[in-house]
Amino acid sequence: METRRASQTDTDEAAVASDRRRRTAALRRQLAAQLLFELVLPLGSYYALRAAGAGQWLSMVIGGVLVLPWIAYGFVRHRRLETMAVFTLSVVVVGTLLSLITGSPRVLMIRDSWLTAAVGLWMLGTLLTRRPFIMAASRGIVIAKVGEAGLADWEASWDTDPTFRHHLRLVTTVWGAGLLLDAVLRVVLVYTIPLDAFPLISTLLLLALLVGLSAFNNWYYNRHGLKL
């Protein structure tokens, strides 16, 4: 009897571990797809078109248009229009119209600065709500690592532990401030470096920012016992 119970326990644990690996793999695939369609494809198309002799304005517009199928896929997949997807599309459209009016490709190139600035302000704005950005953004990661039960414990900690709330609000503040800094640096760069160098340098700047913020996240979570 004891052997049978031990065997059942091992089977249950293996099933839980398998489910956790499946969720983690799905999350990684989603992040990889976002990286490809939101970063690699637009940047790669810009340099490919420039190498083929296309103008800076046209290259940037086509890079932005290539993001549209990804936004449409998200809408069809989830049966709802994501606020951030609509905002991203509006930034591309407004940036394109402004570049037509001004005739300046620099105006179009800083459209990402408007996006990162708006996202940074939105993150900071969530500090005034019941659920700051990091609390909401962590849901998918929590589910992938510890499942629905772990998510319930995570949310319960927010409701009952003031220190936990303080930590997540501080992390949200750092992310929001980091994105605002990124937006300011992009505007400075677009008017101080050659236009053809801006897409690559701007992308490297964003990657450095995200790596830095992620490293801060891991360090802070480990130091304060928040790591899942």
CSV table of N, CA and C in Angstrom, one decimal, residues 43-168:
chain,number,residue,atom,x,y,z
A,43,LEU,N,13.6,46.0,-37.9
A,43,LEU,CA,15.0,46.5,-38.1
A,43,LEU,C,15.7,45.9,-39.3
A,44,GLY,N,15.5,44.6,-39.5
A,44,GLY,CA,16.1,43.9,-40.6
A,44,GLY,C,15.6,44.5,-42.0
A,45,SER,N,14.3,44.7,-42.0
A,45,SER,CA,13.7,45.3,-43.3
A,45,SER,C,14.3,46.7,-43.6
A,46,TYR,N,14.5,47.5,-42.5
A,46,TYR,CA,15.0,48.8,-42.7
A,46,TYR,C,16.4,48.7,-43.4
A,47,TYR,N,17.3,47.9,-42.9
A,47,TYR,CA,18.6,47.9,-43.4
A,47,TYR,C,18.6,47.2,-44.8
A,48,ALA,N,17.8,46.2,-45.0
A,48,ALA,CA,17.7,45.6,-46.3
A,48,ALA,C,17.2,46.5,-47.4
A,49,LEU,N,16.2,47.3,-47.0
A,49,LEU,CA,15.7,48.3,-48.0
A,49,LEU,C,16.7,49.4,-48.3
A,50,ARG,N,17.4,49.9,-47.2
A,50,ARG,CA,18.4,50.9,-47.4
A,50,ARG,C,19.6,50.3,-48.3
A,51,ALA,N,19.9,49.1,-48.1
A,51,ALA,CA,21.0,48.5,-48.9
A,51,ALA,C,20.5,48.3,-50.4
A,52,ALA,N,19.2,48.2,-50.6
A,52,ALA,CA,18.6,48.1,-52.0
A,52,ALA,C,18.4,49.5,-52.6
A,53,GLY,N,18.7,50.6,-51.9
A,53,GLY,CA,18.6,51.9,-52.4
A,53,GLY,C,17.4,52.7,-52.1
A,54,ALA,N,16.5,52.1,-51.2
A,54,ALA,CA,15.3,52.8,-50.8
A,54,ALA,C,15.7,54.0,-49.9
A,55,GLY,N,14.8,55.0,-49.8
A,55,GLY,CA,15.0,56.2,-49.0
A,55,GLY,C,14.8,55.8,-47.5
A,56,GLN,N,15.3,56.7,-46.7
A,56,GLN,CA,15.1,56.5,-45.2
A,56,GLN,C,13.7,56.5,-44.8
A,57,TRP,N,12.9,57.5,-45.3
A,57,TRP,CA,11.5,57.6,-45.0
A,57,TRP,C,10.7,56.3,-45.3
A,58,LEU,N,10.9,55.9,-46.6
A,58,LEU,CA,10.2,54.7,-47.0
A,58,LEU,C,10.6,53.4,-46.3
A,59,SER,N,11.9,53.3,-46.0
A,59,SER,CA,12.4,52.2,-45.2
A,59,SER,C,11.8,52.1,-43.8
A,60,MET,N,11.6,53.3,-43.1
A,60,MET,CA,11.1,53.3,-41.8
A,60,MET,C,9.6,53.0,-41.8
A,61,VAL,N,8.9,53.5,-42.9
A,61,VAL,CA,7.4,53.3,-43.0
A,61,VAL,C,7.1,51.8,-43.2
A,62,ILE,N,7.9,51.2,-44.1
A,62,ILE,CA,7.7,49.7,-44.3
A,62,ILE,C,8.0,48.9,-43.1
A,63,GLY,N,9.0,49.3,-42.4
A,63,GLY,CA,9.4,48.6,-41.1
A,63,GLY,C,8.2,48.7,-40.1
A,64,GLY,N,7.5,49.8,-40.1
A,64,GLY,CA,6.4,50.0,-39.2
A,64,GLY,C,5.2,49.1,-39.7
A,65,VAL,N,5.0,49.1,-41.0
A,65,VAL,CA,3.8,48.4,-41.6
A,65,VAL,C,4.0,46.9,-41.3
A,66,LEU,N,5.2,46.4,-41.3
A,66,LEU,CA,5.4,45.0,-41.1
A,66,LEU,C,5.0,44.5,-39.7
A,67,VAL,N,4.8,45.5,-38.8
A,67,VAL,CA,4.3,45.1,-37.5
A,67,VAL,C,2.8,44.8,-37.5
A,68,LEU,N,2.1,45.4,-38.5
A,68,LEU,CA,0.6,45.3,-38.5
A,68,LEU,C,0.1,43.8,-38.5
A,69,PRO,N,0.7,42.9,-39.3
A,69,PRO,CA,0.2,41.5,-39.2
A,69,PRO,C,0.3,40.9,-37.8
A,70,TRP,N,1.3,41.2,-37.1
A,70,TRP,CA,1.5,40.7,-35.7
A,70,TRP,C,0.4,41.3,-34.8
A,71,ILE,N,0.0,42.5,-35.0
A,71,ILE,CA,-1.1,43.1,-34.2
A,71,ILE,C,-2.4,42.4,-34.6
A,72,ALA,N,-2.6,42.2,-35.9
A,72,ALA,CA,-3.8,41.5,-36.3
A,72,ALA,C,-3.9,40.1,-35.8
A,73,TYR,N,-2.8,39.4,-35.8
A,73,TYR,CA,-2.7,38.1,-35.2
A,73,TYR,C,-3.1,38.0,-33.8
A,74,GLY,N,-2.6,39.0,-33.0
A,74,GLY,CA,-3.0,39.1,-31.6
A,74,GLY,C,-4.4,39.3,-31.4
A,75,PHE,N,-5.0,40.1,-32.2
A,75,PHE,CA,-6.5,40.4,-32.1
A,75,PHE,C,-7.3,39.1,-32.4
A,76,VAL,N,-6.9,38.4,-33.5
A,76,VAL,CA,-7.7,37.2,-33.9
A,76,VAL,C,-7.4,36.1,-32.8
A,77,ARG,N,-6.2,36.0,-32.3
A,77,ARG,CA,-5.9,34.9,-31.4
A,77,ARG,C,-6.6,35.1,-30.1
A,78,HIS,N,-6.7,36.3,-29.5
A,78,HIS,CA,-7.3,36.5,-28.2
A,78,HIS,C,-8.7,37.1,-28.2
A,79,ARG,N,-9.2,37.3,-29.4
A,79,ARG,CA,-10.6,37.8,-29.6
A,79,ARG,C,-10.9,39.1,-28.9
A,80,ARG,N,-9.8,39.9,-28.8
A,80,ARG,CA,-10.0,41.3,-28.2
A,80,ARG,C,-8.9,42.2,-28.7
A,81,LEU,N,-9.2,43.4,-28.7
A,81,LEU,CA,-8.2,44.4,-29.2
A,81,LEU,C,-7.4,44.9,-28.0
A,82,GLU,N,-6.1,44.6,-28.0
A,82,GLU,CA,-5.3,45.0,-26.9
A,82,GLU,C,-5.0,46.5,-26.9
A,83,THR,N,-5.1,47.1,-25.8
A,83,THR,CA,-4.9,48.6,-25.7
A,83,THR,C,-3.5,49.0,-26.2
A,84,MET,N,-2.5,48.2,-25.8
A,84,MET,CA,-1.1,48.6,-26.2
A,84,MET,C,-0.9,48.4,-27.7
A,85,ALA,N,-1.6,47.4,-28.3
A,85,ALA,CA,-1.5,47.2,-29.8
A,85,ALA,C,-2.1,48.3,-30.5
A,86,VAL,N,-3.3,48.8,-30.1
A,86,VAL,CA,-3.9,50.0,-30.7
A,86,VAL,C,-3.0,51.2,-30.5
A,87,PHE,N,-2.4,51.4,-29.4
A,87,PHE,CA,-1.5,52.5,-29.1
A,87,PHE,C,-0.3,52.4,-30.1
A,88,THR,N,0.3,51.2,-30.2
A,88,THR,CA,1.4,51.1,-31.1
A,88,THR,C,1.1,51.5,-32.5
A,89,LEU,N,-0.1,51.0,-33.0
A,89,LEU,CA,-0.5,51.3,-34.3
A,89,LEU,C,-0.7,52.8,-34.5
A,90,SER,N,-1.3,53.4,-33.5
A,90,SER,CA,-1.6,54.9,-33.6
A,90,SER,C,-0.3,55.7,-33.7
A,91,VAL,N,0.8,55.2,-32.9
A,91,VAL,CA,2.1,55.8,-33.0
A,91,VAL,C,2.7,55.8,-34.4
A,92,VAL,N,2.6,54.6,-35.0
A,92,VAL,CA,3.1,54.4,-36.4
A,92,VAL,C,2.3,55.4,-37.3
A,93,VAL,N,1.0,55.4,-37.2
A,93,VAL,CA,0.2,56.2,-38.2
A,93,VAL,C,0.5,57.7,-38.0
A,94,VAL,N,0.5,58.2,-36.7
A,94,VAL,CA,0.8,59.6,-36.4
A,94,VAL,C,2.2,60.0,-36.9
A,95,GLY,N,3.2,59.1,-36.6
A,95,GLY,CA,4.5,59.4,-37.0
A,95,GLY,C,4.7,59.5,-38.5
A,96,THR,N,4.0,58.6,-39.2
A,96,THR,CA,4.0,58.7,-40.7
A,96,THR,C,3.4,60.0,-41.2
A,97,LEU,N,2.3,60.4,-40.6
A,97,LEU,CA,1.6,61.6,-41.1
A,97,LEU,C,2.5,62.8,-40.8
A,98,LEU,N,3.1,62.8,-39.6
A,98,LEU,CA,4.0,63.9,-39.3
A,98,LEU,C,5.2,64.0,-40.2
A,99,SER,N,5.7,62.9,-40.6
A,99,SER,CA,6.9,62.9,-41.5
A,99,SER,C,6.5,63.4,-42.9
A,100,LEU,N,5.2,63.1,-43.3
A,100,LEU,CA,4.7,63.6,-44.5
A,100,LEU,C,4.6,65.1,-44.5
A,101,ILE,N,4.2,65.6,-43.4
A,101,ILE,CA,4.0,67.1,-43.2
A,101,ILE,C,5.3,67.8,-43.2
A,102,THR,N,6.2,67.2,-42.4
A,102,THR,CA,7.5,67.9,-42.1
A,102,THR,C,8.6,67.5,-43.2
A,103,GLY,N,8.4,66.4,-43.8
A,103,GLY,CA,9.4,65.9,-44.8
A,103,GLY,C,10.7,65.4,-44.1
A,104,SER,N,10.6,65.2,-42.8
A,104,SER,CA,11.8,64.9,-42.0
A,104,SER,C,11.8,63.4,-41.6
A,105,PRO,N,12.7,62.6,-42.0
A,105,PRO,CA,12.7,61.2,-41.5
A,105,PRO,C,13.1,61.1,-40.0
A,106,ARG,N,13.7,62.2,-39.5
A,106,ARG,CA,14.0,62.2,-38.1
A,106,ARG,C,12.8,62.1,-37.2
A,107,VAL,N,11.7,62.8,-37.6
A,107,VAL,CA,10.4,62.8,-36.9
A,107,VAL,C,9.9,61.4,-36.8
A,108,LEU,N,10.0,60.7,-38.0
A,108,LEU,CA,9.4,59.3,-38.0
A,108,LEU,C,10.3,58.4,-37.1
A,109,MET,N,11.6,58.6,-37.1
A,109,MET,CA,12.4,57.7,-36.3
A,109,MET,C,12.2,57.8,-34.8
A,110,ILE,N,11.8,59.0,-34.3
A,110,ILE,CA,11.6,59.1,-32.9
A,110,ILE,C,10.2,58.7,-32.5
A,111,ARG,N,9.4,58.0,-33.4
A,111,ARG,CA,8.1,57.6,-33.0
A,111,ARG,C,8.2,56.5,-31.8
A,112,ASP,N,9.3,55.7,-31.8
A,112,ASP,CA,9.4,54.8,-30.7
A,112,ASP,C,9.6,55.5,-29.4
A,113,SER,N,10.2,56.7,-29.4
A,113,SER,CA,10.4,57.5,-28.2
A,113,SER,C,9.0,57.8,-27.6
A,114,TRP,N,8.1,58.2,-28.5
A,114,TRP,CA,6.7,58.5,-28.0
A,114,TRP,C,6.1,57.2,-27.3
A,115,LEU,N,6.4,56.1,-27.9
A,115,LEU,CA,5.8,54.9,-27.4
A,115,LEU,C,6.4,54.5,-26.0
A,116,THR,N,7.8,54.6,-25.9
A,116,THR,CA,8.4,54.2,-24.7
A,116,THR,C,8.1,55.2,-23.6
A,117,ALA,N,8.0,56.5,-24.0
A,117,ALA,CA,7.6,57.5,-23.0
A,117,ALA,C,6.2,57.3,-22.5
A,118,ALA,N,5.3,57.0,-23.4
A,118,ALA,CA,3.9,56.8,-23.0
A,118,ALA,C,3.8,55.5,-22.1
A,119,VAL,N,4.5,54.5,-22.5
A,119,VAL,CA,4.5,53.3,-21.7
A,119,VAL,C,5.1,53.5,-20.3
A,120,GLY,N,6.2,54.3,-20.2
A,120,GLY,CA,6.8,54.6,-19.0
A,120,GLY,C,5.9,55.4,-18.1
A,121,LEU,N,5.2,56.4,-18.7
A,121,LEU,CA,4.2,57.2,-17.9
A,121,LEU,C,3.0,56.3,-17.5
A,122,TRP,N,2.6,55.4,-18.3
A,122,TRP,CA,1.5,54.5,-18.0
A,122,TRP,C,1.9,53.6,-16.8
A,123,MET,N,3.2,53.1,-16.8
A,123,MET,CA,3.6,52.3,-15.7
A,123,MET,C,3.6,53.1,-14.4
A,124,LEU,N,4.1,54.3,-14.5
A,124,LEU,CA,4.1,55.2,-13.3
A,124,LEU,C,2.7,55.5,-12.8
A,125,GLY,N,1.8,55.6,-13.8
A,125,GLY,CA,0.4,55.9,-13.5
A,125,GLY,C,-0.3,54.8,-12.8
A,126,THR,N,0.2,53.5,-13.0
A,126,THR,CA,-0.4,52.4,-12.4
A,126,THR,C,-0.1,52.3,-10.9
A,127,LEU,N,0.9,53.1,-10.5
A,127,LEU,CA,1.2,53.2,-9.0
A,127,LEU,C,0.0,53.8,-8.2
A,128,LEU,N,-0.9,54.5,-8.9
A,128,LEU,CA,-2.0,55.1,-8.3
A,128,LEU,C,-3.2,54.2,-8.3
A,129,THR,N,-3.1,53.0,-8.9
A,129,THR,CA,-4.2,52.1,-9.0
A,129,THR,C,-4.0,51.0,-8.0
A,130,ARG,N,-4.9,50.1,-7.9
A,130,ARG,CA,-4.9,48.9,-7.0
A,130,ARG,C,-3.8,47.9,-7.4
A,131,ARG,N,-3.5,47.8,-8.7
A,131,ARG,CA,-2.6,46.8,-9.2
A,131,ARG,C,-1.5,47.6,-10.0
A,132,PRO,N,-0.3,47.8,-9.5
A,132,PRO,CA,0.7,48.4,-10.3
A,132,PRO,C,1.2,47.5,-11.5
A,133,PHE,N,1.9,48.1,-12.4
A,133,PHE,CA,2.3,47.4,-13.6
A,133,PHE,C,2.9,46.0,-13.3
A,134,ILE,N,3.9,45.9,-12.5
A,134,ILE,CA,4.7,44.7,-12.3
A,134,ILE,C,3.7,43.6,-11.7
A,135,MET,N,2.8,44.0,-10.9
A,135,MET,CA,1.8,43.0,-10.4
A,135,MET,C,1.0,42.4,-11.5
A,136,ALA,N,0.5,43.2,-12.4
A,136,ALA,CA,-0.2,42.6,-13.5
A,136,ALA,C,0.6,41.9,-14.5
A,137,ALA,N,1.8,42.5,-14.8
A,137,ALA,CA,2.7,41.9,-15.8
A,137,ALA,C,3.3,40.5,-15.4
A,138,SER,N,3.3,40.3,-14.1
A,138,SER,CA,3.9,39.0,-13.6
A,138,SER,C,3.0,37.8,-13.6
A,139,ARG,N,1.7,38.1,-13.9
A,139,ARG,CA,0.7,37.0,-13.9
A,139,ARG,C,1.1,35.8,-14.8
A,140,GLY,N,1.5,36.1,-16.0
A,140,GLY,CA,1.8,35.1,-17.0
A,140,GLY,C,3.0,34.3,-16.5
A,141,ILE,N,4.0,35.0,-16.0
A,141,ILE,CA,5.3,34.3,-15.5
A,141,ILE,C,5.0,33.5,-14.3
A,142,VAL,N,4.2,34.0,-13.4
A,142,VAL,CA,3.8,33.2,-12.2
A,142,VAL,C,3.1,32.0,-12.5
A,143,ILE,N,2.1,32.1,-13.5
A,143,ILE,CA,1.4,30.9,-13.9
A,143,ILE,C,2.3,29.9,-14.6
A,144,ALA,N,3.2,30.4,-15.4
A,144,ALA,CA,4.1,29.5,-16.1
A,144,ALA,C,5.0,28.7,-15.1
A,145,LYS,N,5.4,29.3,-14.0
A,145,LYS,CA,6.4,28.7,-13.1
A,145,LYS,C,5.7,27.9,-12.0
A,146,VAL,N,4.6,28.4,-11.4
A,146,VAL,CA,4.0,27.7,-10.3
A,146,VAL,C,2.5,27.4,-10.4
A,147,GLY,N,2.0,27.7,-11.6
A,147,GLY,CA,0.6,27.3,-11.8
A,147,GLY,C,-0.4,28.2,-11.2
A,148,GLU,N,-1.7,27.8,-11.4
A,148,GLU,CA,-2.8,28.7,-10.9
A,148,GLU,C,-2.8,28.8,-9.3
A,149,ALA,N,-2.4,27.7,-8.6
A,149,ALA,CA,-2.3,27.8,-7.2
A,149,ALA,C,-1.3,28.8,-6.7
A,150,GLY,N,-0.1,28.8,-7.4
A,150,GLY,CA,0.9,29.7,-7.1
A,150,GLY,C,0.5,31.2,-7.4
A,151,LEU,N,-0.3,31.4,-8.4
A,151,LEU,CA,-0.8,32.7,-8.7
A,151,LEU,C,-1.7,33.2,-7.6
A,152,ALA,N,-2.6,32.3,-7.1
A,152,ALA,CA,-3.4,32.7,-6.0
A,152,ALA,C,-2.6,33.1,-4.8
A,153,ASP,N,-1.5,32.4,-4.5
A,153,ASP,CA,-0.7,32.8,-3.3
A,153,ASP,C,0.0,34.1,-3.6
A,154,TRP,N,0.4,34.3,-4.8
A,154,TRP,CA,1.1,35.6,-5.2
A,154,TRP,C,0.1,36.8,-5.0
A,155,GLU,N,-1.1,36.6,-5.5
A,155,GLU,CA,-2.1,37.7,-5.3
A,155,GLU,C,-2.5,37.9,-3.9
A,156,ALA,N,-2.5,36.8,-3.1
A,156,ALA,CA,-2.9,36.9,-1.7
A,156,ALA,C,-1.8,37.7,-0.9
A,157,SER,N,-0.5,37.5,-1.3
A,157,SER,CA,0.5,38.3,-0.7
A,157,SER,C,0.4,39.8,-0.9
A,158,TRP,N,-0.1,40.1,-2.1
A,158,TRP,CA,-0.4,41.5,-2.4
A,158,TRP,C,-1.5,42.1,-1.5
A,159,ASP,N,-2.5,41.3,-1.2
A,159,ASP,CA,-3.6,41.8,-0.4
A,159,ASP,C,-3.3,41.8,1.1
A,160,THR,N,-2.3,41.0,1.5
A,160,THR,CA,-2.1,40.9,3.0
A,160,THR,C,-0.8,41.4,3.5
A,161,ASP,N,0.2,41.6,2.6
A,161,ASP,CA,1.6,42.0,3.0
A,161,ASP,C,2.0,43.4,2.5
A,162,PRO,N,2.0,44.4,3.3
A,162,PRO,CA,2.4,45.7,2.9
A,162,PRO,C,3.9,45.8,2.4
A,163,THR,N,4.8,45.0,2.9
A,163,THR,CA,6.1,45.0,2.4
A,163,THR,C,6.2,44.4,1.0
A,164,PHE,N,5.4,43.4,0.7
A,164,PHE,CA,5.3,42.9,-0.7
A,164,PHE,C,4.8,44.0,-1.6
A,165,ARG,N,3.8,44.7,-1.2
A,165,ARG,CA,3.3,45.8,-2.0
A,165,ARG,C,4.3,46.9,-2.3
A,166,HIS,N,5.1,47.2,-1.2
A,166,HIS,CA,6.2,48.2,-1.4
A,166,HIS,C,7.2,47.7,-2.4
A,167,HIS,N,7.6,46.5,-2.3
A,167,HIS,CA,8.6,46.0,-3.3
A,167,HIS,C,8.1,46.1,-4.7
A,168,LEU,N,6.9,45.6,-5.0
A,168,LEU,CA,6.4,45.7,-6.4
A,168,LEU,C,6.2,47.1,-6.9
